[in-house]
Amino acid sequence: MKKTRNIPFVFLAIFTLLISGCKEKNKENTATSSAEETKKPNIIFIYADDLGYGELGAYGATELKTPNMDILANGGVKFTNGYASSATCTPSRFALLTGMYPWRNSKAHILPGTAPLIIDTAQLTVPSMLQKQGYFTGIVGKWHLGLGNGNVDWNQTIAPGPNEVGFDYSNIMAATQDRVPTVYIENGAVVGLDPNDPIEISYKKNFEGEPTGKENPELLKMKWHHGHNNSIVNGIPRIGFMKGGEKAKWVDEDMADYFLKEAQQYVSEHKNKPFFLYYALQQPHVPRTPHPRFVGASGMGPRGDVIVEADWCIGELLKTLEKEGILENTLIVFSSDNGPVLNDGYYDDAVEKIGNHKPAGKLRGGKYSLFEAGARVPFITYWKGQIQPKTSDALVSQIDLLTSIAALVGSKDQGPDSHNLLDVFMGKSDNGRKELVIEATSRTAFRSGDWAYIPPHKGNALIKSVNIEIGNDIEPQLYNLKEDLEQQHNLATENPEKLKELSDAFEKIRGIKEAK
Ligand code: NG6
Ligand code: CA
């Protein structure tokens, strides 16, 4: 009886619920459609370390297989004139994040692991710009932009660092794989640090009783060729001295898996909010330490093997994006911080086993060089469903990403030297930069249209240890890259008008003539 009497009320309740449910749903629908309209894409930078222009199948490599990098290159915009800002790491990374030429910052040079942070915490960066647009921002991988204020205590919170220049999350190596401290640092704290085994770091002198690569060759599983003969970690001699932190030290062979797992976890955790991920791979920088799964994978020794490993990591990350259903809402930018080097300080068969592989393709020079192979690198923008595959010859630089991505996400922020090339990065235009200043080990050069100008520089033309021509000549150099990509014919004497045009334009931007 009671039940029957209540029936009308039950109906009424259900009816009310339905009505309000519909209203809610309508509200939700409106919310979803406007959210969809303004839905901001996730942005991922995948940034290799020392990967050359000719290293990818899609960029002409025949001896090395890079199927996953090729998915990006062949499914997105493959730039043939894409540049890092420098031929070394720190300056390129500085420019990538700030949109500012590295030669404007006197501290933007290859840094030791103890260097203070070289980005002003008030300076605009890609992640701080994105934070303002509601993004969650993270870095996983190589940092190499300095940490702290000059006197870091590695056993306390390490700051300022990535978290103070716009990253909500960071899990990094401080400098390079060959430099101490050889530990991961998550949000300013050394991962796995035992407080009873504190870390001490010095780039000046060894700690008493600690073995070094120079004095204890019997402890080494990888031998040093030049430099790299200080503290030994994991059988590998490093740059710089380190004491303590035994449990926290990384195992080089596991590094790729470690950073990949962090990157995947980051993506999965933040898939519901627009996110930015700077996934800074450590390969193929020295020491080249492929996981045993990849040993022998390339037939080229460790250097080739770690490129195969990096390629695999990219494939795994793509799978995660697909699995999480966000691949089509994610813009991926793939590039490298500088050109290739074979012998960068260890005996690792890179030279001996290179075979017919051409890490820089046809380009002259390599890492450290003002010739094209120094800063011209693989450069790809990929966005499934949004970017149509194409090859673009437009002149673009990593420095342009800040302003271009700001335009993409509805921000008016601009980096000081960063151009809005959004349409170029989206494959809708080939109207790239007109000119670009390139840096290499404290020297600069210029690219304008099809022309490359290298002002006079004193010093050796060749760095013997790495066997790379770095572009020094006391005479000016002028190359027509359209006709002479290999930079074999210096046209400076033959074409004085062009030389003047470029040197004038260069000096105007650069403010100086460079050394004679
Ligand atoms: C050089 C190192 C080289 C590499 C480079 C930085 C020596 C002799 N050479 O000083 O091995 O670590 O610095 O590379 O120590 S980068 O890609 O991070 O710029
Ligand atoms: Ca590098």
Coordinates of C-alpha atoms and ligand atoms in Angstrom, one line a residue:
M1 CA 0.0 0.0 0.0
K2 CA 2.6 2.4 1.1
K3 CA 4.4 1.7 -2.2
T4 CA 1.3 2.4 -4.3
R5 CA 0.6 5.6 -2.5
N6 CA 4.1 6.7 -3.3
I7 CA 4.0 6.0 -7.0
P8 CA 3.0 9.5 -8.1
F9 CA 5.8 10.9 -6.1
V10 CA 8.2 8.5 -7.6
F11 CA 7.0 9.5 -11.1
L12 CA 7.3 13.1 -10.2
A13 CA 10.8 12.6 -8.8
I14 CA 11.9 10.7 -11.9
F15 CA 10.3 13.3 -14.2
T16 CA 12.1 16.1 -12.3
L17 CA 15.3 14.2 -12.5
L18 CA 14.9 13.7 -16.2
I19 CA 14.1 17.3 -16.8
S20 CA 17.0 18.6 -14.7
G21 CA 19.2 15.9 -16.3
C22 CA 18.3 17.2 -19.8
K23 CA 19.1 20.7 -18.6
E24 CA 22.4 19.6 -17.3
K25 CA 23.1 17.7 -20.4
N26 CA 22.3 20.8 -22.5
K27 CA 24.5 22.9 -20.3
E28 CA 27.2 20.2 -20.7
N29 CA 26.7 20.2 -24.5
T30 CA 27.2 23.9 -24.7
A31 CA 30.2 23.7 -22.4
T32 CA 31.7 20.9 -24.5
S33 CA 31.2 22.6 -27.8
S34 CA 32.7 25.9 -26.6
A35 CA 35.5 23.9 -24.9
E36 CA 36.1 22.1 -28.1
E37 CA 36.3 25.3 -30.1
T38 CA 38.9 26.6 -27.7
K39 CA 40.4 23.3 -27.0
K40 CA 44.1 23.8 -26.7
P41 CA 46.4 21.2 -28.2
N42 CA 49.0 19.5 -26.1
I43 CA 52.5 20.4 -27.2
I44 CA 55.5 18.1 -27.0
F45 CA 59.1 19.0 -27.9
I46 CA 61.2 15.9 -28.5
Y47 CA 64.7 17.1 -28.5
A48 CA 67.6 14.8 -29.4
D49 CA 71.2 15.5 -28.3
D50 CA 73.8 15.7 -31.1
L51 CA 71.6 14.1 -33.7
G52 CA 72.8 15.1 -37.2
Y53 CA 70.9 16.3 -40.3
G54 CA 71.4 13.0 -42.1
E55 CA 70.7 10.6 -39.3
L56 CA 67.0 9.8 -40.1
G57 CA 65.8 7.6 -42.9
A58 CA 63.4 10.4 -43.9
Y59 CA 66.4 12.7 -44.2
G60 CA 68.3 10.3 -46.5
A61 CA 70.0 7.9 -44.2
T62 CA 70.2 4.4 -45.7
E63 CA 72.4 2.6 -43.3
L64 CA 70.5 3.4 -40.1
K65 CA 66.8 2.6 -39.6
T66 CA 64.7 5.2 -37.8
P67 CA 61.1 4.1 -38.4
N68 CA 59.5 6.1 -35.7
M69 CA 61.3 9.4 -36.4
D70 CA 60.3 8.8 -40.0
I71 CA 56.6 8.5 -39.0
L72 CA 56.9 12.0 -37.7
A73 CA 58.9 13.3 -40.7
N74 CA 56.8 11.6 -43.3
G75 CA 53.5 12.4 -41.6
G76 CA 54.3 16.0 -40.8
V77 CA 56.3 19.0 -42.1
K78 CA 59.9 17.9 -42.7
F79 CA 62.0 21.0 -42.8
T80 CA 65.2 20.9 -44.9
N81 CA 66.3 24.3 -43.6
G82 CA 65.6 23.9 -39.9
Y83 CA 68.1 25.2 -37.5
A84 CA 69.1 24.9 -33.9
S85 CA 70.3 28.3 -32.6
S86 CA 73.8 26.9 -32.0
A87 CA 76.2 24.1 -32.7
T88 CA 76.4 23.2 -29.0
C89 CA 73.9 22.3 -26.4
T90 CA 73.4 25.0 -23.8
P91 CA 73.1 27.9 -26.2
S92 CA 70.6 25.9 -28.3
R93 CA 68.5 25.0 -25.3
F94 CA 68.6 28.5 -24.0
A95 CA 67.2 29.8 -27.3
L96 CA 64.7 27.0 -27.7
L97 CA 63.1 27.9 -24.4
T98 CA 63.4 31.7 -24.4
G99 CA 63.2 32.7 -28.1
M100 CA 66.3 34.8 -27.5
Y101 CA 69.6 34.5 -29.5
P102 CA 72.1 32.7 -27.2
W103 CA 74.8 35.2 -28.0
R104 CA 72.8 37.9 -26.2
N105 CA 73.4 36.0 -23.0
S106 CA 77.1 35.9 -22.1
K107 CA 76.6 32.8 -19.9
A108 CA 75.0 30.6 -22.7
H109 CA 78.0 28.3 -23.3
I110 CA 78.5 24.6 -22.6
L111 CA 78.1 24.6 -18.8
P112 CA 79.7 22.4 -16.1
G113 CA 77.3 20.5 -13.8
T114 CA 77.8 23.1 -11.1
A115 CA 76.9 26.2 -13.2
P116 CA 74.1 28.5 -11.9
L117 CA 70.9 28.8 -13.8
I118 CA 71.4 31.0 -16.9
I119 CA 67.7 31.8 -17.6
D120 CA 66.5 34.9 -15.6
T121 CA 63.5 33.7 -13.6
A122 CA 61.6 36.7 -14.8
Q123 CA 62.3 35.9 -18.5
L124 CA 59.6 34.6 -20.7
T125 CA 60.0 31.0 -21.7
V126 CA 57.9 28.5 -23.7
P127 CA 56.6 26.9 -20.5
S128 CA 55.9 30.1 -18.6
M129 CA 54.0 31.4 -21.7
L130 CA 52.0 28.2 -21.8
Q131 CA 51.4 28.2 -18.0
K132 CA 49.7 31.6 -18.5
Q133 CA 47.4 29.9 -21.0
G134 CA 46.4 27.2 -18.6
Y135 CA 48.8 24.5 -19.5
F136 CA 50.5 22.1 -17.2
T137 CA 54.2 22.1 -18.2
G138 CA 56.9 19.5 -17.7
I139 CA 60.4 18.6 -18.6
V140 CA 61.8 15.1 -18.7
G141 CA 65.4 14.6 -19.7
K142 CA 68.5 16.7 -20.2
W143 CA 68.5 20.2 -18.8
H144 CA 72.0 21.7 -19.1
L145 CA 70.9 25.3 -18.4
G146 CA 72.4 25.5 -14.9
L147 CA 70.9 25.1 -11.5
G148 CA 70.9 27.2 -8.3
N149 CA 72.7 30.4 -7.7
G150 CA 76.3 29.2 -7.9
N151 CA 76.7 27.2 -4.8
V152 CA 74.3 24.3 -5.0
D153 CA 74.0 21.9 -2.0
W154 CA 72.9 18.8 -3.8
N155 CA 71.5 17.4 -0.6
Q156 CA 68.9 20.2 -0.2
T157 CA 66.3 21.5 -2.5
I158 CA 68.1 22.6 -5.7
A159 CA 66.7 25.9 -6.9
P160 CA 66.3 27.9 -9.0
G161 CA 66.0 25.5 -11.9
P162 CA 63.3 24.4 -14.4
N163 CA 60.5 24.8 -11.8
E164 CA 61.4 28.5 -11.4
V165 CA 61.4 29.2 -15.2
G166 CA 57.9 27.9 -16.0
F167 CA 57.9 24.1 -15.5
D168 CA 55.3 22.7 -13.1
Y169 CA 57.2 19.4 -13.2
S170 CA 60.8 18.4 -13.8
N171 CA 62.7 15.2 -13.9
I172 CA 66.1 15.9 -15.3
M173 CA 69.8 15.3 -15.5
A174 CA 71.5 18.5 -14.5
A175 CA 74.0 18.9 -17.3
T176 CA 75.1 16.1 -19.7
Q177 CA 75.5 12.4 -19.5
D178 CA 79.3 12.8 -19.3
R179 CA 79.2 15.3 -16.5
V180 CA 78.7 15.0 -12.8
P181 CA 76.4 14.9 -10.9
T182 CA 75.2 11.7 -12.4
V183 CA 71.9 11.6 -10.7
Y184 CA 68.3 12.4 -11.6
I185 CA 66.7 15.4 -10.1
E186 CA 63.0 15.5 -9.7
N187 CA 61.4 18.9 -8.8
G188 CA 64.6 20.0 -7.3
A189 CA 65.4 16.9 -5.2
V190 CA 68.0 14.2 -6.1
V191 CA 66.0 11.0 -6.7
G192 CA 66.9 8.2 -4.3
L193 CA 69.4 10.2 -2.2
D194 CA 70.4 8.7 1.0
P195 CA 70.9 11.5 3.5
N196 CA 73.7 9.5 5.2
D197 CA 75.6 9.5 1.9
P198 CA 75.6 13.1 0.9
I199 CA 76.7 14.3 -2.5
E200 CA 79.6 16.6 -3.1
I201 CA 80.6 17.9 -6.5
S202 CA 83.6 19.8 -7.7
Y203 CA 84.9 20.8 -11.1
K204 CA 88.2 21.9 -9.6
K205 CA 89.7 19.1 -7.6
N206 CA 89.1 15.5 -6.7
F207 CA 87.9 14.3 -3.3
E208 CA 90.5 12.5 -1.4
G209 CA 90.6 8.8 -2.0
E210 CA 88.2 8.8 -4.9
P211 CA 89.3 7.0 -8.1
T212 CA 89.5 8.8 -11.4
G213 CA 89.6 7.8 -15.0
K214 CA 93.1 9.2 -15.3
E215 CA 94.6 7.3 -12.3
N216 CA 92.5 4.1 -12.3
P217 CA 92.1 2.9 -15.9
E218 CA 91.7 -0.6 -14.5
L219 CA 88.2 0.4 -13.2
L220 CA 86.9 1.5 -16.6
K221 CA 84.5 -0.3 -18.9
M222 CA 84.7 2.7 -21.3
K223 CA 88.0 4.4 -22.1
W224 CA 88.4 8.1 -22.4
H225 CA 90.0 9.6 -25.5
H226 CA 90.2 13.3 -24.6
G227 CA 88.8 15.0 -21.5
H228 CA 86.5 12.7 -19.5
N229 CA 89.1 11.4 -17.1
N230 CA 87.7 12.6 -13.7
S231 CA 85.3 10.7 -11.4
I232 CA 84.3 7.2 -12.4
V233 CA 80.6 6.3 -12.3
N234 CA 79.3 3.0 -13.5
G235 CA 82.7 2.2 -15.0
I236 CA 82.6 5.3 -17.1
P237 CA 85.0 8.2 -16.5
R238 CA 83.3 11.7 -16.4
I239 CA 83.9 15.4 -16.5
G240 CA 84.0 16.7 -12.9
F241 CA 84.5 15.1 -9.5
M242 CA 81.8 13.5 -7.4
K243 CA 81.7 12.0 -4.0
G244 CA 78.8 10.2 -2.2
G245 CA 75.3 9.7 -3.5
E246 CA 76.0 6.0 -4.3
K247 CA 72.4 4.9 -4.3
A248 CA 71.2 7.8 -6.3
K249 CA 73.6 7.4 -9.2
W250 CA 72.0 6.6 -12.5
V251 CA 72.8 3.5 -14.5
D252 CA 73.5 4.9 -17.9
E253 CA 72.1 1.8 -19.7
D254 CA 68.7 2.4 -18.0
M255 CA 68.5 6.1 -18.7
A256 CA 66.4 5.8 -21.9
D257 CA 63.9 3.6 -20.1
Y258 CA 63.9 5.9 -17.1
F259 CA 63.1 9.0 -19.0
L260 CA 60.7 7.3 -21.3
K261 CA 58.7 5.9 -18.4
E262 CA 58.6 9.4 -16.8
A263 CA 57.5 10.9 -20.1
Q264 CA 54.7 8.3 -20.6
Q265 CA 53.5 8.7 -17.0
Y266 CA 53.5 12.5 -17.4
V267 CA 51.4 12.2 -20.5
S268 CA 48.9 9.8 -18.9
E269 CA 48.6 11.8 -15.8
H270 CA 48.0 15.1 -17.6
K271 CA 45.9 13.9 -20.6
N272 CA 42.8 15.7 -19.4
K273 CA 44.3 19.2 -19.3
P274 CA 46.4 20.8 -22.1
F275 CA 50.0 20.0 -21.3
F276 CA 53.4 20.8 -22.5
L277 CA 56.1 18.2 -22.4
Y278 CA 59.8 18.9 -23.2
Y279 CA 61.2 15.4 -23.7
A280 CA 64.9 16.0 -23.9
L281 CA 66.5 12.8 -25.0
Q282 CA 70.1 12.1 -24.0
Q283 CA 71.0 10.3 -27.2
P284 CA 73.4 10.1 -29.1
H285 CA 75.5 12.3 -26.9
V286 CA 78.5 10.6 -25.2
P287 CA 78.8 8.4 -23.3
R288 CA 76.8 6.2 -25.6
T289 CA 75.3 3.5 -23.5
P290 CA 72.5 1.6 -25.2
H291 CA 70.4 -0.7 -23.0
P292 CA 71.5 -4.4 -23.6
R293 CA 68.3 -4.8 -25.7
F294 CA 69.8 -2.4 -28.3
V295 CA 73.4 -3.5 -28.3
G296 CA 74.2 -4.5 -31.8
A297 CA 70.9 -3.1 -33.1
S298 CA 72.5 -0.8 -35.7
G299 CA 75.7 -2.6 -36.7
M300 CA 77.4 0.7 -36.1
G301 CA 78.5 0.3 -32.5
P302 CA 77.1 2.2 -29.6
R303 CA 76.5 5.5 -31.4
G304 CA 74.1 3.8 -33.9
D305 CA 72.6 1.7 -31.3
V306 CA 71.6 4.6 -29.1
I307 CA 70.0 6.3 -32.1
V308 CA 67.9 3.1 -32.6
E309 CA 67.1 3.2 -28.9
A310 CA 66.0 6.8 -29.1
D311 CA 63.9 6.0 -32.1
W312 CA 62.2 3.2 -30.2
C313 CA 61.5 5.6 -27.3
I314 CA 59.8 8.0 -29.7
G315 CA 57.7 5.1 -31.0
E316 CA 56.7 4.1 -27.4
L317 CA 55.7 7.7 -26.6
L318 CA 53.6 7.8 -29.8
K319 CA 51.8 4.6 -28.7
T320 CA 51.1 6.2 -25.3
L321 CA 49.5 9.2 -27.0
E322 CA 47.5 7.0 -29.1
K323 CA 46.4 4.8 -26.2
E324 CA 45.3 7.8 -24.3
G325 CA 43.3 9.1 -27.3
I326 CA 45.2 12.3 -27.5
L327 CA 47.5 11.9 -30.5
E328 CA 45.2 13.9 -32.7
N329 CA 45.2 16.7 -30.2
T330 CA 49.0 16.9 -29.8
L331 CA 51.5 19.0 -31.7
I332 CA 54.9 17.3 -31.7
V333 CA 58.0 19.2 -32.6
F334 CA 61.0 17.0 -33.2
S335 CA 64.6 18.3 -33.5
S336 CA 68.1 18.2 -32.2
D337 CA 70.2 20.6 -30.2
N338 CA 73.2 20.6 -32.6
G339 CA 74.9 18.6 -35.3
P340 CA 76.7 15.3 -35.1
V341 CA 80.1 14.3 -33.7
L342 CA 81.7 10.9 -33.8
N343 CA 84.6 10.9 -31.4
D344 CA 83.5 13.3 -28.6
G345 CA 85.9 12.0 -26.0
Y346 CA 85.5 8.2 -25.5
Y347 CA 86.7 5.2 -27.4
D348 CA 83.3 3.8 -28.5
D349 CA 83.9 2.7 -32.1
A350 CA 81.8 5.6 -33.4
V351 CA 84.5 6.4 -36.0
E352 CA 85.5 2.8 -36.7
K353 CA 82.0 1.5 -37.3
I354 CA 80.4 4.4 -39.1
G355 CA 80.6 2.6 -42.5
N356 CA 78.7 4.4 -45.2
H357 CA 76.5 6.3 -42.8
K358 CA 76.7 10.1 -43.1
P359 CA 75.5 11.6 -39.9
A360 CA 75.3 15.1 -41.4
G361 CA 74.2 14.0 -44.8
K362 CA 75.9 16.2 -47.4
L363 CA 76.5 19.0 -45.0
R364 CA 80.0 20.2 -44.1
G365 CA 81.3 20.4 -40.5
G366 CA 79.5 19.0 -37.5
K367 CA 78.9 19.8 -33.8
Y368 CA 80.9 22.9 -32.8
S369 CA 81.0 24.1 -36.4
L370 CA 79.8 27.3 -38.2
F371 CA 79.5 25.2 -41.3
E372 CA 76.0 23.9 -42.0
A373 CA 76.3 20.6 -40.2
G374 CA 76.7 22.5 -36.9
A375 CA 73.2 23.9 -36.5
R376 CA 71.2 22.6 -39.4
V377 CA 69.4 19.6 -37.9
P378 CA 66.4 17.4 -38.5
F379 CA 63.4 19.6 -37.7
I380 CA 59.8 18.2 -37.9
T381 CA 56.4 19.4 -36.9
Y382 CA 53.8 16.7 -36.6
W383 CA 50.1 16.9 -35.7
K384 CA 48.0 14.0 -36.8
G385 CA 44.9 15.2 -38.6
Q386 CA 45.9 18.9 -38.5
I387 CA 49.2 19.0 -40.4
Q388 CA 49.3 17.7 -43.9
P389 CA 52.6 15.8 -44.7
K390 CA 55.0 17.8 -46.8
T391 CA 58.7 18.8 -47.1
S392 CA 59.4 22.4 -46.6
D393 CA 62.5 24.3 -47.6
A394 CA 61.5 27.4 -45.5
L395 CA 64.2 28.8 -43.3
V396 CA 63.1 28.1 -39.7
S397 CA 64.8 28.1 -36.4
Q398 CA 64.0 26.6 -33.0
I399 CA 64.1 30.2 -31.7
D400 CA 60.8 30.8 -33.5
L401 CA 58.9 28.2 -31.6
L402 CA 58.1 30.4 -28.7
T403 CA 56.2 33.1 -30.6
S404 CA 54.7 30.7 -33.1
I405 CA 53.3 28.4 -30.4
A406 CA 52.1 31.5 -28.5
A407 CA 50.1 32.4 -31.6
L408 CA 48.7 28.9 -31.7
V409 CA 47.4 28.9 -28.2
G410 CA 46.0 32.4 -28.3
S411 CA 48.9 34.2 -26.5
K412 CA 50.4 37.5 -27.7
D413 CA 53.7 36.8 -26.0
Q414 CA 56.8 37.0 -28.1
G415 CA 60.4 36.0 -27.6
P416 CA 62.9 38.8 -28.4
D417 CA 64.3 37.1 -31.5
S418 CA 61.4 34.7 -32.1
H419 CA 59.3 35.1 -35.3
N420 CA 55.7 34.0 -35.6
L421 CA 56.0 31.2 -38.2
L422 CA 52.9 29.4 -37.1
D423 CA 51.6 28.9 -40.7
V424 CA 55.0 27.6 -41.7
F425 CA 55.1 25.1 -38.8
M426 CA 51.5 24.1 -39.6
G427 CA 52.6 23.4 -43.2
K428 CA 50.3 26.1 -44.6
S429 CA 53.1 28.4 -45.9
D430 CA 56.7 28.3 -46.9
N431 CA 57.3 31.8 -46.0
G432 CA 60.0 31.3 -43.4
R433 CA 62.6 33.6 -42.0
K434 CA 64.6 35.8 -44.3
E435 CA 67.8 35.6 -42.1
L436 CA 69.2 33.9 -39.1
V437 CA 72.3 34.3 -37.0
I438 CA 73.9 31.0 -36.0
E439 CA 76.3 30.4 -33.0
A440 CA 79.1 28.0 -32.4
T441 CA 81.5 28.0 -29.5
S442 CA 81.3 31.8 -29.0
R443 CA 81.5 32.7 -32.7
T444 CA 78.6 33.6 -35.0
A445 CA 77.7 33.3 -38.7
F446 CA 74.8 34.3 -40.8
R447 CA 72.2 32.7 -43.1
S448 CA 70.2 34.9 -45.5
G449 CA 68.0 33.4 -48.2
D450 CA 70.2 30.8 -50.0
W451 CA 73.4 32.3 -48.8
A452 CA 75.6 31.5 -45.8
Y453 CA 78.2 34.0 -44.6
I454 CA 80.9 33.2 -42.1
P455 CA 82.7 36.3 -40.9
P456 CA 86.4 36.1 -40.3
H457 CA 87.4 34.1 -37.2
K458 CA 90.8 33.5 -35.9
G459 CA 91.9 30.1 -34.6
N460 CA 92.3 26.6 -35.9
A461 CA 90.1 25.6 -38.7
L462 CA 89.9 22.0 -37.5
I463 CA 89.4 20.7 -34.0
K464 CA 91.7 17.7 -34.2
S465 CA 90.4 15.7 -31.3
V466 CA 86.9 15.5 -32.7
N467 CA 88.0 15.8 -36.4
I468 CA 85.6 18.5 -37.2
E469 CA 86.1 21.6 -39.4
I470 CA 84.6 24.4 -37.3
G471 CA 84.6 27.1 -39.9
N472 CA 87.4 29.4 -38.8
D473 CA 89.2 31.4 -41.5
I474 CA 90.7 34.9 -41.3
E475 CA 89.1 35.6 -44.6
P476 CA 85.3 36.0 -44.9
Q477 CA 83.4 33.0 -46.4
L478 CA 80.4 33.2 -48.6
Y479 CA 78.5 30.2 -49.9
N480 CA 75.5 29.8 -52.2
L481 CA 73.8 26.8 -50.5
K482 CA 71.4 26.3 -53.3
E483 CA 74.2 25.5 -55.7
D484 CA 76.8 24.4 -53.2
L485 CA 75.2 22.8 -50.2
E486 CA 78.5 21.1 -49.3
Q487 CA 80.1 24.6 -48.9
Q488 CA 83.1 23.9 -51.1
H489 CA 83.3 27.1 -53.1
N490 CA 83.9 30.3 -51.2
L491 CA 82.4 33.1 -53.3
A492 CA 83.6 36.0 -51.1
T493 CA 86.1 37.3 -53.6
E494 CA 84.0 36.5 -56.7
N495 CA 80.8 38.1 -55.4
P496 CA 81.8 41.2 -53.3
E497 CA 78.3 42.7 -53.6
K498 CA 76.6 39.7 -52.1
L499 CA 79.4 39.6 -49.5
K500 CA 78.7 43.2 -48.5
E501 CA 75.0 42.7 -48.5
L502 CA 75.3 39.8 -46.0
S503 CA 78.0 41.2 -43.9
D504 CA 76.1 44.5 -43.5
A505 CA 72.9 42.7 -42.6
F506 CA 74.8 40.4 -40.2
E507 CA 76.6 43.3 -38.5
K508 CA 73.3 45.2 -38.1
I509 CA 71.8 42.3 -36.1
R510 CA 74.9 41.2 -34.4
G511 CA 76.2 44.6 -33.5
I512 CA 79.8 43.6 -34.2
K513 CA 82.0 42.5 -37.1
E514 CA 83.6 39.5 -35.3
A515 CA 87.3 39.0 -34.9
K516 CA 89.9 39.6 -37.5
Ligands
NG6_1 C1 82.7 19.2 -24.4 C2 83.0 17.7 -24.1 C3 82.1 16.9 -25.0 C4 80.7 17.3 -24.7 C5 80.5 18.7 -24.9 C6 79.1 19.2 -24.6 C7 85.4 17.4 -23.6 C8 86.8 17.2 -24.1 N1 84.4 17.5 -24.5 O1 83.5 20.0 -23.5 O2 82.3 15.6 -24.7 O3 80.3 16.9 -23.4 O4 81.4 19.5 -24.1 O5 78.2 18.7 -25.5 O6 85.2 17.4 -22.4 S1 76.8 19.4 -25.6 O7 76.1 18.7 -26.6 O8 76.2 19.3 -24.3 O9 77.1 20.8 -26.0
CA2 CA 74.2 18.5 -27.8

